[in-house]
Tab-separated table of C-alpha atoms in Angstrom:
chain	number	residue	atom	x	y	z
A	1	MET	CA	138.790	47.535	50.740
A	2	ASN	CA	138.879	44.835	53.207
A	3	LYS	CA	140.375	41.610	52.014
A	4	ASN	CA	138.409	39.404	54.094
A	5	ALA	CA	134.729	38.281	53.841
A	6	LEU	CA	132.723	36.524	56.509
A	7	ILE	CA	129.154	34.627	55.204
A	8	VAL	CA	127.101	33.339	57.673
A	9	PHE	CA	124.322	30.887	56.464
A	10	LEU	CA	121.105	31.224	58.385
A	11	LYS	CA	117.616	29.965	58.212
A	12	ALA	CA	114.438	31.966	58.487
A	13	PRO	CA	113.046	31.688	62.081
A	14	GLU	CA	110.244	29.681	61.569
A	15	LYS	CA	108.686	27.318	64.203
A	16	GLY	CA	108.716	23.682	62.902
A	17	LYS	CA	111.341	24.477	60.212
A	18	VAL	CA	114.771	25.133	62.369
A	19	LYS	CA	116.375	22.516	64.476
A	20	THR	CA	114.005	19.844	63.616
A	21	ARG	CA	115.926	17.336	65.627
A	22	LEU	CA	115.744	19.154	68.708
A	23	SER	CA	111.871	19.713	68.365
A	24	MET	CA	111.403	15.727	68.678
A	25	ASP	CA	112.323	16.139	72.344
A	26	LEU	CA	111.524	19.952	72.756
A	27	ASP	CA	108.625	22.055	72.518
A	28	GLU	CA	108.832	23.801	69.043
A	29	GLY	CA	108.146	27.148	70.591
A	30	PHE	CA	111.055	26.994	72.696
A	31	VAL	CA	113.257	25.402	69.804
A	32	LEU	CA	112.496	28.667	67.666
A	33	GLU	CA	113.115	30.789	70.879
A	34	LEU	CA	116.346	28.978	71.126
A	35	TYR	CA	117.468	29.313	67.548
A	36	GLN	CA	116.639	32.850	67.781
A	37	ALA	CA	118.933	33.351	70.758
A	38	PHE	CA	121.736	31.425	68.693
A	39	ILE	CA	121.288	33.986	65.942
A	40	CYS	CA	121.344	37.060	67.898
A	41	ASP	CA	124.105	35.992	70.280
A	42	LEU	CA	126.247	34.780	67.269
A	43	LEU	CA	125.960	38.132	65.452
A	44	GLU	CA	126.732	40.127	68.426
A	45	THR	CA	129.767	38.020	69.255
A	46	LEU	CA	130.940	38.748	65.584
A	47	GLU	CA	130.263	42.307	65.561
A	48	PRO	CA	134.158	43.017	65.639
A	49	VAL	CA	134.439	41.118	62.164
A	50	SER	CA	133.578	43.537	59.265
A	51	GLU	CA	132.543	42.911	55.852
A	52	THR	CA	129.604	40.090	57.197
A	53	PHE	CA	127.234	38.562	54.492
A	54	ILE	CA	123.994	36.665	55.803
A	55	TYR	CA	122.831	34.413	53.125
A	56	VAL	CA	119.087	33.190	53.911
A	57	TRP	CA	117.375	30.267	53.419
A	58	PRO	CA	114.493	30.182	52.220
A	59	PRO	CA	114.948	33.358	50.166
A	60	GLU	CA	111.632	34.359	50.257
A	61	LYS	CA	111.522	34.229	54.091
A	62	LYS	CA	114.016	37.221	54.241
A	63	ASN	CA	111.923	39.581	55.851
A	64	ASP	CA	111.263	37.196	58.711
A	65	LEU	CA	115.162	37.555	59.272
A	66	GLU	CA	115.388	41.076	58.794
A	67	ALA	CA	112.395	41.680	61.477
A	68	LEU	CA	114.774	39.611	64.200
A	69	ILE	CA	118.160	40.862	63.145
A	70	GLY	CA	117.827	44.237	61.496
A	71	LYS	CA	118.318	45.255	58.016
A	72	ASP	CA	121.790	46.597	58.738
A	73	TYR	CA	123.534	43.357	56.964
A	74	ASP	CA	123.891	42.708	53.358
A	75	PHE	CA	121.336	39.983	52.769
A	76	ALA	CA	121.749	37.398	49.796
A	77	PRO	CA	119.650	34.082	48.925
A	78	GLN	CA	121.109	30.632	49.386
A	79	LYS	CA	121.100	29.198	45.839
A	80	GLY	CA	121.414	25.457	44.961
A	81	ASN	CA	120.244	22.135	45.250
A	82	ASP	CA	121.966	20.832	48.416
A	83	LEU	CA	124.365	22.319	50.756
A	84	GLY	CA	127.380	22.010	48.768
A	85	ASP	CA	125.832	23.661	46.038
A	86	LYS	CA	124.693	26.706	48.180
A	87	MET	CA	127.922	26.920	50.178
A	88	ALA	CA	129.777	26.808	46.768
A	89	ASN	CA	127.841	29.513	45.264
A	90	ALA	CA	128.026	31.646	48.241
A	91	LEU	CA	131.698	31.588	48.159
A	92	ASP	CA	131.996	32.305	44.491
A	93	GLU	CA	129.518	35.225	44.663
A	94	VAL	CA	131.911	36.957	47.503
A	95	PHE	CA	134.897	36.264	45.447
A	96	LYS	CA	133.572	37.964	42.403
A	97	LYS	CA	132.998	41.067	45.042
A	98	GLY	CA	136.954	41.256	45.137
A	99	TYR	CA	137.428	39.788	48.478
A	100	GLU	CA	140.795	37.718	48.583
A	101	ARG	CA	139.771	35.466	51.633
A	102	ALA	CA	136.236	34.083	52.426
A	103	ILE	CA	135.004	31.938	55.445
A	104	LEU	CA	131.430	30.578	55.652
A	105	ILE	CA	129.684	29.548	58.972
A	106	GLY	CA	126.363	28.403	60.123
A	107	GLY	CA	124.118	30.024	63.094
A	108	ASP	CA	124.212	26.862	65.482
A	109	ILE	CA	127.616	27.086	66.951
A	110	PRO	CA	127.084	29.108	70.163
A	111	GLU	CA	130.729	28.690	71.282
A	112	ILE	CA	132.462	30.383	68.414
A	113	THR	CA	134.103	33.669	69.039
A	114	ALA	CA	135.290	36.363	67.064
A	115	ASP	CA	138.840	35.405	67.942
A	116	ILE	CA	138.259	32.097	66.332
A	117	ILE	CA	137.217	34.046	62.982
A	118	PHE	CA	140.216	36.090	62.929
A	119	GLN	CA	142.301	32.953	63.624
A	120	ALA	CA	141.019	31.539	60.274
A	121	PHE	CA	141.849	34.527	58.380
A	122	ASN	CA	145.387	34.341	59.806
A	123	ILE	CA	145.610	30.896	58.712
A	124	LEU	CA	144.210	31.722	55.120
A	125	SER	CA	147.262	34.127	55.108
A	126	ALA	CA	149.299	31.155	54.779
A	127	CYS	CA	147.289	28.294	53.595
A	128	HIS	CA	144.692	27.595	50.969
A	129	CYS	CA	141.989	26.139	52.895
A	130	VAL	CA	140.902	26.478	56.684
A	131	VAL	CA	138.327	24.080	58.213
A	132	GLY	CA	136.759	24.188	61.835
A	133	PRO	CA	135.850	20.684	62.459
A	134	SER	CA	132.900	19.777	64.815
A	135	LYS	CA	133.171	16.655	66.763
A	136	ASP	CA	130.319	15.070	65.089
A	137	GLY	CA	132.367	14.432	62.095
A	138	GLY	CA	131.607	17.490	60.213
A	139	TYR	CA	132.763	21.072	60.203
A	140	TYR	CA	131.281	24.272	61.524
A	141	LEU	CA	133.305	26.600	59.625
A	142	ILE	CA	135.435	26.348	56.214
A	143	GLY	CA	137.258	28.949	54.331
A	144	PHE	CA	139.431	29.533	50.992
A	145	GLN	CA	141.926	31.890	49.517
A	146	LYS	CA	140.254	33.219	46.541
A	147	PHE	CA	142.809	32.053	43.821
A	148	ARG	CA	142.846	28.583	45.174
A	149	PHE	CA	138.989	28.129	45.700
A	150	SER	CA	137.388	25.532	44.044
A	151	THR	CA	133.873	24.408	43.943
A	152	GLN	CA	135.315	20.678	43.553
A	153	VAL	CA	135.420	20.699	47.325
A	154	PHE	CA	131.871	20.523	47.904
A	155	ASP	CA	131.257	17.492	45.168
A	156	GLY	CA	130.382	14.117	46.366
A	157	ILE	CA	130.266	15.165	50.047
A	158	GLU	CA	127.529	13.141	52.347
A	159	TRP	CA	126.423	16.178	54.103
A	160	SER	CA	125.063	15.859	57.921
A	161	THR	CA	126.959	12.572	58.152
A	162	SER	CA	129.847	11.626	60.172
A	163	LYS	CA	132.011	11.391	56.956
A	164	ALA	CA	131.609	14.957	55.786
A	165	LEU	CA	134.908	16.446	57.068
A	166	GLU	CA	136.962	13.309	55.961
A	167	GLN	CA	135.648	13.655	52.554
A	168	THR	CA	136.230	17.563	52.389
A	169	ILE	CA	139.846	16.939	53.646
A	170	SER	CA	140.338	13.957	51.023
A	171	THR	CA	139.138	16.148	48.383
A	172	MET	CA	141.513	19.101	49.305
A	173	LYS	CA	144.339	16.612	49.077
A	174	ASN	CA	143.491	15.297	45.687
A	175	LEU	CA	143.242	18.984	44.440
A	176	ALA	CA	146.807	19.675	46.020
A	177	LEU	CA	145.246	22.573	48.460
A	178	SER	CA	146.890	23.105	51.709
A	179	TRP	CA	144.726	23.608	54.861
A	180	GLY	CA	144.715	24.579	58.514
A	181	THR	CA	142.304	23.573	61.218
A	182	LEU	CA	140.825	25.462	64.163
A	183	PRO	CA	139.809	24.576	67.598
A	184	ALA	CA	136.976	21.588	67.285
A	185	LEU	CA	133.375	22.868	68.473
A	186	GLU	CA	129.789	21.314	68.609
A	187	ASP	CA	127.017	22.462	66.700
A	188	ILE	CA	123.535	21.948	68.764
A	189	ASP	CA	121.461	19.582	66.671
A	190	THR	CA	119.894	17.422	69.473
A	191	LEU	CA	118.953	17.312	72.979
A	192	GLU	CA	122.114	15.534	73.754
A	193	ASP	CA	123.908	18.413	72.247
A	194	LEU	CA	122.223	20.831	74.137
A	195	ASN	CA	122.525	18.917	77.466
A	196	ALA	CA	126.284	18.608	76.861
A	197	LEU	CA	126.632	22.292	76.057
A	198	ALA	CA	124.688	22.943	79.376
A	199	GLN	CA	127.203	21.027	81.462
A	200	ARG	CA	129.990	23.098	79.839
A	201	VAL	CA	128.645	26.196	80.610
A	202	GLU	CA	128.351	25.173	84.118
A	203	LYS	CA	131.989	24.084	84.065
A	204	GLY	CA	132.864	27.992	83.037
A	205	GLN	CA	132.229	28.024	79.123
A	206	LYS	CA	131.240	31.346	77.879
A	207	ILE	CA	128.355	31.787	75.578
A	208	GLY	CA	125.882	34.664	74.854
A	209	ALA	CA	123.356	35.731	77.292
A	210	ARG	CA	120.247	34.910	75.131
A	211	THR	CA	121.259	31.239	74.996
A	212	LEU	CA	122.607	31.269	78.551
A	213	GLU	CA	119.055	32.322	80.018
A	214	LEU	CA	117.341	29.827	77.587
A	215	LEU	CA	119.559	26.921	79.108
A	216	LYS	CA	118.307	27.796	82.686
A	217	LYS	CA	115.101	26.792	81.378
A	218	LEU	CA	115.931	23.147	80.535
């Protein structure tokens, strides 16, 4: 059995329900198409990573996600009252399946690569935890060794703020957990983020083909 598991948190592709901050400045139909491109490019990029679990929100919309990416994945519902609960529950479920290391990411980091995921698993060979910082003060990736996993890492975090990463690291310190960090990446939440991504692509940054085609329409 592969000892490593990758969890991908995805929202069902619904117009007006995904990347809502982007929809404040861009057409909802375009934003939906962009989100779908993010998802498809991400999963294509991560094909070399085996043992991938897709956690869906909202659970009753799983069929919409299956229609986009196919049924050849292990799907599960996100469960919990907030993002912290959902992440803690998903990691706990995967560890109960017997995996020794687990990493969790979202679907809106177009610059992530399979190499970064493999690097994260390598860090977990030596550290209890791994985090991938995002430049807005949050993180795009978090992972744990099974035997040092604690749901307390997700308690009391101010999600979607510039304090999330700092508070998470502080909790890890309080729990005497060791951690390693990955290169900082940017998730795409706003038009400013999207324009910055387009500028990096112009300078040579590689991203998926679907997302690249949509950036050309900006």
